[in-house]
Coordinates of C-alpha atoms in Angstrom, one line a residue:
Chain V
G1 CA -291.5 -103.1 -64.8
A2 CA -291.8 -101.7 -61.4
G3 CA -288.9 -99.7 -59.9
V4 CA -287.2 -100.2 -56.6
S5 CA -289.6 -100.1 -53.7
Q6 CA -288.8 -99.6 -50.0
T7 CA -290.9 -100.1 -46.9
P8 CA -291.8 -98.5 -44.6
S9 CA -291.7 -95.0 -46.1
N10 CA -291.3 -93.5 -42.7
K11 CA -290.3 -95.1 -39.4
V12 CA -290.3 -93.4 -36.0
T13 CA -288.7 -95.4 -33.1
E14 CA -287.2 -94.8 -29.7
K15 CA -283.6 -94.8 -28.8
G16 CA -282.4 -98.3 -28.1
K17 CA -285.0 -100.1 -30.2
Y18 CA -284.4 -102.4 -33.1
V19 CA -285.6 -101.6 -36.6
E20 CA -285.8 -103.4 -40.0
L21 CA -286.0 -101.6 -43.3
R22 CA -287.0 -103.5 -46.4
C23 CA -285.9 -103.1 -50.1
D24 CA -287.4 -104.7 -53.2
P25 CA -285.1 -104.2 -56.1
I26 CA -286.0 -104.1 -59.8
S27 CA -286.8 -107.6 -61.0
G28 CA -283.8 -109.3 -62.4
H29 CA -281.2 -107.0 -60.9
T30 CA -278.5 -109.0 -59.2
A31 CA -276.7 -106.1 -57.5
L32 CA -278.3 -104.2 -54.6
Y33 CA -276.9 -101.3 -52.6
W34 CA -277.8 -99.5 -49.3
Y35 CA -277.0 -95.9 -48.7
R36 CA -277.7 -93.4 -45.9
Q37 CA -278.5 -89.8 -46.7
S38 CA -278.4 -87.0 -44.1
L39 CA -280.1 -83.7 -44.6
G40 CA -278.3 -81.6 -47.1
Q41 CA -275.8 -84.3 -48.0
G42 CA -275.4 -86.8 -50.8
P43 CA -276.0 -90.5 -50.3
E44 CA -273.3 -92.3 -48.4
F45 CA -272.5 -95.9 -49.2
L46 CA -273.3 -98.6 -46.6
I47 CA -273.2 -102.1 -48.2
Y48 CA -273.3 -103.8 -51.6
F49 CA -274.8 -107.2 -52.4
Q50 CA -274.0 -109.3 -55.5
G51 CA -276.7 -112.0 -55.4
T52 CA -277.1 -113.3 -51.9
G53 CA -273.7 -112.3 -50.6
A54 CA -272.5 -109.0 -49.2
A55 CA -269.6 -108.2 -51.6
D56 CA -268.7 -105.0 -49.8
D57 CA -269.8 -103.9 -46.3
S58 CA -267.1 -101.4 -45.8
G59 CA -269.6 -98.5 -45.4
L60 CA -271.5 -99.9 -42.4
P61 CA -270.7 -97.5 -39.5
N62 CA -270.5 -100.1 -36.7
D63 CA -271.7 -103.6 -35.7
R64 CA -275.2 -102.3 -34.9
F65 CA -275.9 -102.3 -38.6
F66 CA -276.4 -105.5 -40.5
A67 CA -278.1 -106.4 -43.8
V68 CA -279.2 -109.6 -45.5
R69 CA -280.4 -110.7 -48.9
P70 CA -281.2 -114.4 -48.3
E71 CA -282.7 -115.2 -51.7
G72 CA -280.9 -112.7 -53.9
S73 CA -283.8 -110.4 -54.3
V74 CA -285.4 -108.6 -51.3
S75 CA -283.0 -107.1 -48.8
T76 CA -283.4 -106.1 -45.2
L77 CA -281.3 -103.5 -43.4
K78 CA -281.3 -104.1 -39.7
I79 CA -280.3 -101.6 -37.0
Q80 CA -279.9 -102.7 -33.4
R81 CA -280.0 -100.4 -30.4
T82 CA -280.8 -97.4 -32.4
E83 CA -279.3 -94.0 -31.6
R84 CA -280.5 -90.5 -32.4
G85 CA -277.6 -90.2 -34.7
D86 CA -279.0 -93.0 -36.9
S87 CA -281.8 -90.7 -38.0
A88 CA -281.5 -90.2 -41.7
V89 CA -283.0 -91.4 -45.0
Y90 CA -282.0 -94.9 -45.9
L91 CA -281.9 -95.4 -49.7
C92 CA -281.7 -98.7 -51.6
A93 CA -280.6 -99.0 -55.2
S94 CA -280.2 -101.8 -57.6
S95 CA -278.4 -102.4 -60.8
A96 CA -278.4 -105.1 -63.4
G97 CA -275.0 -106.4 -62.4
T98 CA -274.8 -108.3 -65.6
S99 CA -271.0 -108.4 -65.5
G100 CA -271.0 -109.7 -62.0
S101 CA -269.6 -106.4 -60.8
R102 CA -270.8 -103.2 -59.4
E103 CA -270.1 -101.2 -62.5
E104 CA -273.6 -100.6 -63.6
T105 CA -276.0 -97.6 -63.4
Q106 CA -277.8 -97.7 -60.1
Y107 CA -281.6 -97.1 -59.8
F108 CA -282.8 -95.8 -56.5
G109 CA -285.9 -96.4 -54.4
P110 CA -287.8 -93.6 -52.6
G111 CA -286.1 -94.2 -49.3
T112 CA -287.2 -94.9 -45.7
R113 CA -287.1 -91.9 -43.4
L114 CA -285.9 -93.1 -40.0
L115 CA -286.4 -90.9 -37.0
V116 CA -284.9 -92.0 -33.7
L117 CA -286.4 -90.1 -30.7
Chain R
E1 CA -259.4 -91.0 -51.5
D2 CA -262.1 -90.2 -54.1
Q3 CA -263.8 -86.9 -53.5
V4 CA -266.6 -85.0 -55.1
T5 CA -267.6 -81.3 -54.6
Q6 CA -270.4 -79.5 -56.2
S7 CA -271.1 -75.8 -56.7
P8 CA -273.0 -73.7 -56.1
E9 CA -274.6 -75.2 -53.0
A10 CA -277.9 -73.5 -54.0
L11 CA -279.0 -71.7 -57.1
R12 CA -282.0 -69.6 -57.8
L13 CA -283.0 -68.9 -61.4
Q14 CA -285.8 -67.1 -63.1
E15 CA -287.7 -69.2 -65.6
G16 CA -285.8 -69.1 -68.9
E17 CA -282.5 -68.1 -67.3
S18 CA -279.9 -70.6 -68.4
S19 CA -277.0 -71.6 -66.1
S20 CA -274.6 -74.3 -65.2
L21 CA -273.9 -76.5 -62.2
N22 CA -270.4 -77.7 -61.5
C23 CA -269.1 -81.1 -60.2
S24 CA -265.4 -81.3 -59.4
Y25 CA -263.9 -84.6 -58.6
T26 CA -260.7 -86.5 -57.8
V27 CA -260.7 -90.2 -58.5
S28 CA -258.1 -92.8 -59.4
G29 CA -259.3 -94.5 -62.5
L30 CA -262.6 -93.0 -63.4
R31 CA -265.1 -95.6 -64.6
G32 CA -268.0 -93.2 -64.8
L33 CA -269.5 -89.9 -63.6
F34 CA -273.2 -90.0 -62.9
W35 CA -275.8 -87.2 -62.6
Y36 CA -279.0 -87.7 -60.7
R37 CA -282.0 -85.5 -59.9
Q38 CA -283.6 -85.7 -56.5
D39 CA -287.0 -84.2 -55.6
P40 CA -287.9 -83.5 -52.0
G41 CA -288.9 -86.7 -50.3
K42 CA -287.9 -88.9 -53.2
G43 CA -285.0 -91.0 -54.1
P44 CA -282.4 -89.9 -56.7
E45 CA -283.5 -90.3 -60.3
F46 CA -280.9 -91.2 -62.9
L47 CA -280.1 -88.6 -65.6
F48 CA -276.8 -89.3 -67.3
T49 CA -273.6 -91.4 -67.2
L50 CA -270.4 -89.9 -68.7
Y51 CA -267.4 -92.1 -69.2
S52 CA -264.6 -90.1 -70.8
A53 CA -263.4 -86.5 -71.1
G54 CA -265.0 -84.7 -73.9
E55 CA -268.2 -86.7 -73.8
E56 CA -271.5 -84.9 -73.8
K57 CA -275.1 -86.1 -73.2
E58 CA -278.4 -84.3 -73.5
K59 CA -281.9 -84.7 -72.3
E60 CA -284.5 -82.1 -72.9
R61 CA -283.2 -78.9 -71.3
L62 CA -280.2 -80.6 -69.7
K63 CA -276.8 -81.2 -71.1
A64 CA -273.9 -82.8 -69.2
T65 CA -270.3 -82.5 -70.1
L66 CA -267.1 -84.0 -68.7
T67 CA -263.4 -83.1 -68.5
K68 CA -260.6 -84.8 -66.6
K69 CA -261.4 -82.8 -63.4
E70 CA -265.0 -81.7 -63.6
S71 CA -268.4 -82.1 -65.1
F72 CA -271.0 -79.4 -65.9
L73 CA -274.7 -79.8 -66.0
H74 CA -276.0 -77.0 -68.3
I75 CA -279.6 -76.1 -67.9
T76 CA -281.1 -74.2 -70.9
A77 CA -284.2 -72.1 -70.5
P78 CA -285.2 -73.8 -67.2
K79 CA -288.8 -74.3 -66.1
P80 CA -290.2 -74.4 -62.6
E81 CA -290.5 -78.2 -62.9
D82 CA -286.7 -78.4 -63.1
S83 CA -286.4 -77.3 -59.5
A84 CA -284.7 -80.1 -57.6
T85 CA -281.4 -81.1 -56.0
Y86 CA -278.9 -82.3 -58.6
L87 CA -276.4 -84.9 -57.4
C88 CA -273.2 -85.9 -59.0
A89 CA -271.4 -89.2 -58.3
V90 CA -268.2 -90.7 -59.4
Q91 CA -267.2 -94.3 -59.6
A92 CA -263.7 -95.7 -59.9
Y93 CA -263.3 -99.2 -61.3
G94 CA -264.2 -101.8 -58.8
Q95 CA -265.2 -99.2 -56.3
N96 CA -268.4 -97.8 -54.9
F97 CA -270.2 -94.6 -55.9
V98 CA -269.0 -91.5 -54.2
F99 CA -271.7 -88.7 -54.2
G100 CA -271.3 -85.0 -53.9
P101 CA -273.5 -82.9 -51.6
G102 CA -275.7 -81.7 -54.4
T103 CA -276.8 -78.4 -55.8
R104 CA -280.3 -77.2 -54.8
L105 CA -281.9 -75.6 -57.9
S106 CA -284.9 -73.4 -57.6
V107 CA -286.5 -72.0 -60.8
L108 CA -289.0 -69.2 -60.2
P109 CA -291.9 -68.6 -62.6

């Protein structure tokens, strides 16, 4: 089946604006993850969903960042009052989560490149 | 705190020139070590998972090995299409993935 998809592929916004980034996981995958990747760095964990609930949001940098997954499939990462430092590639990954845990191989989407001017 | 370092930061090889990439880690209770390939402008693509010291896995020109402190990704007779950034990640039981910064590999024809 199809892999993880993310929209938009690129987003340019102005400082202070609100943005939403969308992730469609692999069909049937119950676990979903958001990461942020800065240039020249590896992905950095933000938040993990098991089903509809956020099982671990310890990586969210501050309260301007929020994510939802209301029906246990598509997820939206929301960033309020964007800052220039939020510019990065936001990656989404999903895993089967068959054991109800996060201990599964993660498959990544292509990412959304966010640029805050 | 779980940590992952990768070396070298960048590597340039001639086509056919074999080499190895290193991933050194510290983690409490390793559940798995993961290798991903990332092409420019793309998301990471899964390559291997290694679970215990001594384990090896192969895929085409790539072979990954694991010890208690590090993993190597051996590239045999590389081709230009092997050029990419190779990322290593570790996961402790019940914890999140921790990624290294990656090694940027360039294979020149």
